[in-house]
C-alpha positions as a LaTeX table, in Angstrom:
\begin{tabular}{lrrr}
\hline
Residue & $x$ (\AA) & $y$ (\AA) & $z$ (\AA) \\
\hline
Met1 & 3.92 & $-2.08$ & 9.22 \\
Ile2 & 2.83 & $-1.39$ & 5.68 \\
Thr3 & $-0.71$ & $-1.02$ & 4.39 \\
Ala4 & $-2.09$ & $-2.38$ & 1.13 \\
Pro5 & $-2.65$ & 1.15 & $-0.21$ \\
Gln6 & 0.98 & 2.05 & 0.65 \\
Leu7 & 2.15 & $-1.04$ & $-1.22$ \\
Arg8 & 0.10 & $-0.22$ & $-4.31$ \\
Ala9 & 1.25 & 3.42 & $-4.21$ \\
Ala10 & 4.89 & 2.41 & $-3.79$ \\
Arg11 & 4.67 & 0.11 & $-6.78$ \\
Ala12 & 3.02 & 2.87 & $-8.82$ \\
Leu13 & 5.73 & 5.37 & $-7.84$ \\
Leu14 & 8.38 & 2.91 & $-8.96$ \\
Gly15 & 6.51 & 2.15 & $-12.18$ \\
Ile16 & 6.78 & $-1.60$ & $-11.69$ \\
Asp17 & 4.26 & $-4.40$ & $-11.93$ \\
Gln18 & 3.55 & $-7.14$ & $-9.40$ \\
Arg19 & 5.86 & $-9.55$ & $-11.20$ \\
Arg20 & 8.83 & $-7.19$ & $-10.95$ \\
Leu21 & 8.14 & $-6.55$ & $-7.26$ \\
Ala22 & 8.02 & $-10.30$ & $-6.70$ \\
Glu23 & 11.43 & $-10.63$ & $-8.36$ \\
Leu24 & 12.93 & $-7.79$ & $-6.32$ \\
Ser25 & 11.59 & $-9.14$ & $-3.02$ \\
Gly26 & 12.07 & $-12.87$ & $-3.61$ \\
Leu27 & 8.35 & $-13.47$ & $-3.06$ \\
Ser28 & 5.85 & $-15.10$ & $-5.38$ \\
Val29 & 3.42 & $-13.14$ & $-7.55$ \\
Pro30 & 0.42 & $-14.69$ & $-5.73$ \\
Thr31 & 1.91 & $-13.50$ & $-2.41$ \\
Ile32 & 2.21 & $-9.94$ & $-3.75$ \\
Gln33 & $-1.35$ & $-10.16$ & $-5.08$ \\
Arg34 & $-2.68$ & $-11.32$ & $-1.70$ \\
Met35 & $-0.82$ & $-8.53$ & 0.07 \\
Glu36 & $-2.21$ & $-5.89$ & $-2.27$ \\
Ala37 & $-5.73$ & $-7.31$ & $-1.96$ \\
Ser38 & $-5.73$ & $-6.81$ & 1.82 \\
Glu39 & $-8.30$ & $-4.30$ & 3.01 \\
Trp40 & $-5.84$ & $-2.20$ & 4.99 \\
Met41 & $-2.94$ & $-3.64$ & 6.99 \\
Ile42 & $-1.03$ & $-6.31$ & 5.10 \\
Arg43 & $-1.09$ & $-9.67$ & 6.76 \\
Gly44 & 1.60 & $-12.20$ & 6.19 \\
Asn45 & 4.46 & $-13.88$ & 7.88 \\
Val46 & 7.19 & $-11.67$ & 9.27 \\
Asp47 & 9.83 & $-12.98$ & 6.87 \\
Ser48 & 7.71 & $-12.08$ & 3.81 \\
Leu49 & 6.90 & $-8.63$ & 5.15 \\
Met50 & 10.57 & $-7.96$ & 5.89 \\
Lys51 & 11.57 & $-9.05$ & 2.36 \\
Leu52 & 8.90 & $-6.80$ & 0.87 \\
Ile53 & 9.89 & $-3.75$ & 2.91 \\
Ala54 & 13.59 & $-4.31$ & 2.25 \\
Ala55 & 12.98 & $-4.55$ & $-1.50$ \\
Leu56 & 10.90 & $-1.36$ & $-1.52$ \\
Glu57 & 13.50 & 0.53 & 0.51 \\
Ala58 & 16.33 & $-0.71$ & $-1.73$ \\
Ala59 & 14.34 & 0.52 & $-4.74$ \\
Gly60 & 14.07 & 4.00 & $-3.23$ \\
Ile61 & 10.76 & 3.94 & $-1.34$ \\
Glu62 & 10.50 & 5.50 & 2.11 \\
Leu63 & 7.52 & 4.19 & 4.06 \\
Ile64 & 6.05 & 6.92 & 6.24 \\
Gly65 & 4.00 & 5.83 & 9.21 \\
Glu66 & 0.98 & 7.58 & 10.70 \\
Gly67 & 2.07 & 10.90 & 12.23 \\
Ala68 & 5.71 & 10.43 & 11.17 \\
Thr69 & 7.72 & 12.92 & 9.18 \\
Ser70 & 9.90 & 12.11 & 6.22 \\
Gln71 & 13.57 & 12.44 & 7.11 \\
Ala72 & 14.95 & 11.97 & 3.61 \\
Gly73 & 12.95 & 14.58 & 1.72 \\
Gly74 & 11.89 & 13.90 & $-1.83$ \\
Arg75 & 8.44 & 13.69 & $-3.30$ \\
Gly76 & 5.68 & 11.45 & $-2.03$ \\
Val77 & 2.05 & 11.06 & $-1.18$ \\
Arg78 & 0.19 & 10.67 & 2.09 \\
Leu79 & $-3.45$ & 10.14 & 3.03 \\
Lys80 & $-5.07$ & 12.82 & 5.15 \\
Val81 & $-6.05$ & 11.93 & 8.72 \\
Gly82 & $-9.60$ & 10.62 & 8.84 \\
Phe83 & $-9.73$ & 9.73 & 5.14 \\
Asn84 & $-12.19$ & 6.94 & 4.40 \\
Pro85 & $-11.19$ & 5.00 & 1.25 \\
Ala86 & $-14.70$ & 3.50 & 1.08 \\
Arg87 & $-16.03$ & 6.97 & 0.28 \\
Ile88 & $-14.14$ & 6.96 & $-3.01$ \\
Ser89 & $-14.98$ & 3.38 & $-3.95$ \\
Gly90 & $-18.67$ & 3.83 & $-3.21$ \\
Ala91 & $-18.70$ & 1.06 & $-0.60$ \\
Asp92 & $-19.60$ & 3.60 & 2.09 \\
Asp93 & $-22.82$ & 4.62 & 0.27 \\
Ala94 & $-24.38$ & 1.21 & 0.81 \\
Glu95 & $-23.71$ & 1.36 & 4.54 \\
Thr96 & $-24.85$ & 4.92 & 5.18 \\
Gly97 & $-27.46$ & 5.24 & 2.48 \\
Ser98 & $-26.25$ & 8.80 & 1.99 \\
Gly99 & $-25.79$ & 8.53 & $-1.75$ \\
Glu100 & $-22.99$ & 11.06 & $-1.37$ \\
Ser101 & $-20.71$ & 11.27 & $-4.36$ \\
Leu102 & $-17.52$ & 13.08 & $-5.11$ \\
Pro103 & $-17.37$ & 15.83 & $-7.72$ \\
\hline
\end{tabular}
């Protein structure tokens, strides 16, 4: 599977916009937008997900799953275990009332 943050990061690493990814994958721009707007795991039909993953891999992206190692080498990014994206966006503050902020 691929997560929405992985998709956005992959597109950023490639330096392409949603329109170009749509062209490469054979999907529509609204489909790419919906996928990227997902909270975490991308939801969609299997055919669309397979087209997306195939296009990213053909463009040079290696998707690394939780706990997996990269076999191909090269540069990349990975989230640390236990990372909470809401902490960065500020959404977590409303739930916890902590008012914690990042430096």
